[in-house]
Coordinates of C-alpha atoms and ligand atoms in Angstrom, one line a residue:
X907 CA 0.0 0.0 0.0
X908 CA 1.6 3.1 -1.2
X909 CA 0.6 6.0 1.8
X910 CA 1.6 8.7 -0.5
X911 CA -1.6 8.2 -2.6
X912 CA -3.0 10.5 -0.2
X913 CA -2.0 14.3 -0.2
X914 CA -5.4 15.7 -0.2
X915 CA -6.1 13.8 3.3
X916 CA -3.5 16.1 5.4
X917 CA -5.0 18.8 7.2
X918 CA -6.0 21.9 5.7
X919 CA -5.1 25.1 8.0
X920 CA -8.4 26.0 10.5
X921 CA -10.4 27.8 9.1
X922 CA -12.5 30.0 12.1
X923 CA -15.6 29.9 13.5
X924 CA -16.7 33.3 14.8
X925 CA -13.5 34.8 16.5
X926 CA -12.5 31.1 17.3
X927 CA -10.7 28.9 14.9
X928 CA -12.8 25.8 14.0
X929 CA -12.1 22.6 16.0
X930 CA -11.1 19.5 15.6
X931 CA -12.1 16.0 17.1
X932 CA -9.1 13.5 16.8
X933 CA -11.4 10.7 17.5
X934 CA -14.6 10.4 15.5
X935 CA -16.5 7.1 14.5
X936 CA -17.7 8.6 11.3
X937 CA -17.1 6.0 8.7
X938 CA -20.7 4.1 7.9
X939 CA -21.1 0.4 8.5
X940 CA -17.5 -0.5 9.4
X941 CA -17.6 -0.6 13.1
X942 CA -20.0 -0.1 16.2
X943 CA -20.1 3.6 14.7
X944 CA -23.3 4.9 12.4
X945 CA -25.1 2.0 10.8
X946 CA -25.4 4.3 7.4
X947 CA -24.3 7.0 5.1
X948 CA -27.5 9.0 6.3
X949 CA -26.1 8.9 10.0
X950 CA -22.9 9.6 9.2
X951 CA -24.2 12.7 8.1
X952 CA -26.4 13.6 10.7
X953 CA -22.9 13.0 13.1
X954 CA -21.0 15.6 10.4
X955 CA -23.6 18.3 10.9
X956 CA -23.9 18.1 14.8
X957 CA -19.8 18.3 14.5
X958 CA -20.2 21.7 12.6
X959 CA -22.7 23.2 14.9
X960 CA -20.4 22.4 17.8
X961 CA -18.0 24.3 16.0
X962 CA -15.9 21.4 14.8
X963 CA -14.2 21.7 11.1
X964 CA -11.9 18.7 11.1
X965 CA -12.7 15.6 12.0
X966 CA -10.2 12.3 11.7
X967 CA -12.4 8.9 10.9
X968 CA -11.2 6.8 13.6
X969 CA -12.7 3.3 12.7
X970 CA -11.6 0.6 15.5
X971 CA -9.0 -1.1 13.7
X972 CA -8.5 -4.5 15.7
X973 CA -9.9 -8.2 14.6
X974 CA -13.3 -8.2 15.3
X975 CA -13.7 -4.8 13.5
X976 CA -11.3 -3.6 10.6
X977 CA -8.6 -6.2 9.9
X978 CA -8.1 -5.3 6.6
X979 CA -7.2 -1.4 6.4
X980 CA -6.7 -1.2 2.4
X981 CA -10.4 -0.1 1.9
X982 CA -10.3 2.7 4.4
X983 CA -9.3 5.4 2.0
X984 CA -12.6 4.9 -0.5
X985 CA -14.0 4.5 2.7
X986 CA -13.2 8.4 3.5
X987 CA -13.7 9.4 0.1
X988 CA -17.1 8.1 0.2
X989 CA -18.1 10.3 2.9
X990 CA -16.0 13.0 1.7
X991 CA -18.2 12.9 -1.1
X992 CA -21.3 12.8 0.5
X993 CA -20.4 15.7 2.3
X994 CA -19.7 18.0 -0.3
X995 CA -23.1 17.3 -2.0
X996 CA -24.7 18.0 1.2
X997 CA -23.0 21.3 1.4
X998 CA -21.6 20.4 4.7
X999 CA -18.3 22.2 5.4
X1000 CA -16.2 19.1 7.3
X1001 CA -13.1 18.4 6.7
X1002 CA -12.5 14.0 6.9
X1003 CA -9.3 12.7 8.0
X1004 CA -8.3 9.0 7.7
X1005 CA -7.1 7.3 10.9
X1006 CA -8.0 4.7 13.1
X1007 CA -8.5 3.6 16.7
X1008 CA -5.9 1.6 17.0
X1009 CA -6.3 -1.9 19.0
X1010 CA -3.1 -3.1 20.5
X1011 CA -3.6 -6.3 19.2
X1012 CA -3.7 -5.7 15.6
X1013 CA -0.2 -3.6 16.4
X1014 CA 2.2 -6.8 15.3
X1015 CA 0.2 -7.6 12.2
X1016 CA 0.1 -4.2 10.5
X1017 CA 3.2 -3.4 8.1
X1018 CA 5.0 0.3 8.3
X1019 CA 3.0 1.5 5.5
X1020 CA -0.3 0.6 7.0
X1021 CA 0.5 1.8 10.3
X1022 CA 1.5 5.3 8.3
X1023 CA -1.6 5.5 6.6
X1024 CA -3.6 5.5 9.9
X1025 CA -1.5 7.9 11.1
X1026 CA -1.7 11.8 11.8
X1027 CA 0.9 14.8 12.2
X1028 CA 3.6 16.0 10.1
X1029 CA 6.5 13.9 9.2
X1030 CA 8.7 13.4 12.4
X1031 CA 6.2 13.9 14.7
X1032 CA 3.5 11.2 13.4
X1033 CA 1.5 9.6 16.2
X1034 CA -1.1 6.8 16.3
X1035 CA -4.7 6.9 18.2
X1036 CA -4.2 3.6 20.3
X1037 CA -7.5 2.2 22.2
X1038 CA -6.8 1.7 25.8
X1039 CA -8.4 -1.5 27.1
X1040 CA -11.5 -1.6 28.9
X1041 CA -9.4 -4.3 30.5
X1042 CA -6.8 -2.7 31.8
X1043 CA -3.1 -1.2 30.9
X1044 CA -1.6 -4.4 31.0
X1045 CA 1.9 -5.4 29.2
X1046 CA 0.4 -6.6 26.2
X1047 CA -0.6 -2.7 25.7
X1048 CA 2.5 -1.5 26.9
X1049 CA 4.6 -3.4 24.4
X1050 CA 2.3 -2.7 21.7
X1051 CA 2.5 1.1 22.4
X1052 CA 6.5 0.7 22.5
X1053 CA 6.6 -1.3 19.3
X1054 CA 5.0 1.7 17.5
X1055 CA 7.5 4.0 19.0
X1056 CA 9.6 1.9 17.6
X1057 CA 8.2 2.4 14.4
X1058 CA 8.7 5.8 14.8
X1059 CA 5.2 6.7 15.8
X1060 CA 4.1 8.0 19.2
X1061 CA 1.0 7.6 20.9
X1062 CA -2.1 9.0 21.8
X1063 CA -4.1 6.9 24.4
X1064 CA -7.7 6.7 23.6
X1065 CA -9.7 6.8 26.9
X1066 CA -7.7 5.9 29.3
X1067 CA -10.0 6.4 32.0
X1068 CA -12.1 4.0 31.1
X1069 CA -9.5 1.7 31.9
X1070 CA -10.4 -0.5 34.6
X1071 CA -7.5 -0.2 37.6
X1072 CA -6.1 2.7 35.8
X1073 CA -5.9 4.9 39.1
X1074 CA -4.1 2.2 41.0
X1075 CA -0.9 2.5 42.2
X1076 CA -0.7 5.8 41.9
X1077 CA -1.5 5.3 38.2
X1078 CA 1.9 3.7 37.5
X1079 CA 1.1 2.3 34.6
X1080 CA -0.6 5.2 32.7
X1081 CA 2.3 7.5 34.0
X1082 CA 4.9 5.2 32.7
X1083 CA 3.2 5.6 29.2
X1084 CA 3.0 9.6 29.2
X1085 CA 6.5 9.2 30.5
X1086 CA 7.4 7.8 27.6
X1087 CA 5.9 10.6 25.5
X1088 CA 2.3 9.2 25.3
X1089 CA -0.4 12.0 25.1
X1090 CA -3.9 11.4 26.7
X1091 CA -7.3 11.1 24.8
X1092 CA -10.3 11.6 27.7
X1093 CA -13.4 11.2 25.9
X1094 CA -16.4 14.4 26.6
X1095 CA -18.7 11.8 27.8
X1096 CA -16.2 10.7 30.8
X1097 CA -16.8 13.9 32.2
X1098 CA -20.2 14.5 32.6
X1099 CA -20.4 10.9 34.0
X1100 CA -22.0 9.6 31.0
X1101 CA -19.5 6.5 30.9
X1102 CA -20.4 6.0 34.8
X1103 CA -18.7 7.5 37.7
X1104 CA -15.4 5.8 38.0
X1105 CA -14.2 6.8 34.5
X1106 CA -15.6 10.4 35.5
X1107 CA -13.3 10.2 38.8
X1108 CA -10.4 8.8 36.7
X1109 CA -11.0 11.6 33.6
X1110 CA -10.8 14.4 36.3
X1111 CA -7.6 12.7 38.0
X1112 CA -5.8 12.0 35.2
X1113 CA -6.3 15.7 33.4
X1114 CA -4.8 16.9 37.1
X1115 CA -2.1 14.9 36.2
X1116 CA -0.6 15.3 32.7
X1117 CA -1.9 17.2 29.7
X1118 CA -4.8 16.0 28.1
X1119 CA -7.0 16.4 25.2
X1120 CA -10.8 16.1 24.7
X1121 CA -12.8 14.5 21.8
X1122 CA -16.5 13.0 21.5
X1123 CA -15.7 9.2 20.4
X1124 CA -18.5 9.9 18.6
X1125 CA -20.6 6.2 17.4
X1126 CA -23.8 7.8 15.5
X1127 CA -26.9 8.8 17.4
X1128 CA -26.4 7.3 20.6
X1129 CA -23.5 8.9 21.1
X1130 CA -23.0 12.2 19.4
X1131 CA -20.5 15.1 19.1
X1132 CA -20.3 16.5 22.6
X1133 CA -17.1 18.9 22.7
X1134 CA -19.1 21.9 23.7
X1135 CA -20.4 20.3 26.8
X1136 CA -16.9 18.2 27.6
X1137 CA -15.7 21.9 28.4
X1138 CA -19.0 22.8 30.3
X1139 CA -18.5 19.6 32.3
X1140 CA -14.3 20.5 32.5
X1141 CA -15.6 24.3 33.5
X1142 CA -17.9 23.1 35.8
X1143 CA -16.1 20.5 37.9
X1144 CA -13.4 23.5 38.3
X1145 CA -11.2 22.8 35.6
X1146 CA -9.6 26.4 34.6
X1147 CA -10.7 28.2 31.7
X1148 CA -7.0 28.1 29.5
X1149 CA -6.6 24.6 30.9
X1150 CA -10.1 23.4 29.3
X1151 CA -9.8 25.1 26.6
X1152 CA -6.3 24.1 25.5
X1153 CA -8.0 20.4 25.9
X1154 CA -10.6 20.8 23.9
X1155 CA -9.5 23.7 21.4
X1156 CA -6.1 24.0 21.0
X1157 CA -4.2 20.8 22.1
X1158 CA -6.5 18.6 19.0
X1159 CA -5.5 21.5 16.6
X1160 CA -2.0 21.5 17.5
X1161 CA -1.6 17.3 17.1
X1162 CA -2.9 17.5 13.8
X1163 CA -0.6 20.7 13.1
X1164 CA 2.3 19.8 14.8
X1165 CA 2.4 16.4 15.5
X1166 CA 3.7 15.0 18.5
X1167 CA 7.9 14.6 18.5
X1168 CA 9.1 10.9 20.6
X1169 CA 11.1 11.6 23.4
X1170 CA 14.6 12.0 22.6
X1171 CA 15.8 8.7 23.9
X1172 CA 13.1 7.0 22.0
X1173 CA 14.6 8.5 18.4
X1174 CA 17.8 7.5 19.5
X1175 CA 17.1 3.8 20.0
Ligands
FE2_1786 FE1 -13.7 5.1 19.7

């Protein structure tokens, strides 16, 4: 698979939205019939336009990509177009990135290409959405996230809060992954308590402790584009104002923008 097929996927600058620049939602089940996301084109739109009037102008198509979803990643681009397509005749202004949610498991049996295809950020700084278990951060996931560093890729972690155990031990084992360079991913919903109250305890505890970002995790009607209330919720709960913003405003731009570098110790392995 040849990744360079795909110039008109990287990000267009943000265009703004009032006197904000637009947003963007890093992870965004938007892709129609692949996944546990909408069942149809015609929900796929109706997820794209409640995007737009929470302000959002970029969106990355984050299909799970693990066995008993997408095992097979070489449609995914006429997947994108698809809706890209359906989009513009709609007259909806959303811009569709192709990524992925990442499962650890399917880490070993996707080549350099694919895995660069799924990716986002500029060149030397490309980083990969990776799901967090519901299970657990285990070893399994923490050798799966160093074998894309490896790669070359770092990692954003896709809900960790969700993650059963994940503030045990002082949270070693989620530290030990932002130590390594990993960036957080707290999904809106944690925050209002929609996912239940632990993962709303762990999303508050774990923004107190490293930088995070916000994004919906969108899946079609039953859950929808929520970044407008994720800051309400951050606001509310006593977040501050630059703090919540940055999470759900500027820290998604700037990953797509800039990208997010490995440590230095990891490019020198
Ligand atoms: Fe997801």
């Amino acid at each position: 698979m040849d990744a360079h097929t795909l110039p008109a996927l990287r990000p267009a600058p943000f265009p703004r939205r009032g006197t904000r620049p637009g947003r963007a939602e890093i992870h965004f089940h938007i892709l129609p019939g692949v996944d546990d996301g909408p069942r149809d084109l015609d929900e796929s739109i109706h997820l794209a336009c409640l995007a737009c009037l929470d302000g959002t102008v970029t969106v990355v198509a984050t299909p799970h990509v693990r066995g008993d979803f997408v095992a097979d990643v070489a449609d995914l681009p006429d997947r994108v177009r698809e809706v890209r397509e359906a989009l513009t005749e709609e007259g909806i202004e959303l811009q569709v990135l192709l990524g992925a949610e990442l499962g650890h498991d399917m880490v070993g049996l996707l080549d350099g290409a694919e895995l660069e295809l799924l990716a986002q950020g500029p060149p030397g700084a490309r980083w990969l959405l990776l799901e967090t278990p519901f299970t657990g951060i285990d070893w399994e996931f923490t050798a799966a996230a160093r074998e894309l560093r490896e790669h070359g890729f770092s990692c954003v972690l896709a809900h960790p809060e969700r993650a059963v155990g994940v503030l045990d031990d002082g949270c070693a084992a989620f530290a030990a992954e932002i130590a390594e360079g990993s960036v957080a991913q707290i999904n809106a919903g944690s925050l209002d308590g929609r996912h239940g109250i632990d993962a709303r305890r762990a999303g508050f505890a774990l923004i107190e402790r490293s930088p995070c970002v916000i994004s919906s995790d969108a899946h079609g009607r039953r859950r929808v584009p929520s970044l407008s209330a994720g800051l309400r919720s951050a606001i509310a709960q006593g977040v501050r104002h630059d703090v919540a913003h940055r999470m759900v405003d500027d820290g998604p731009r700037a990953l797509l923008r800039d990208g997010l570098k490995l440590p230095r110790a990891a490019r020198a392995a």
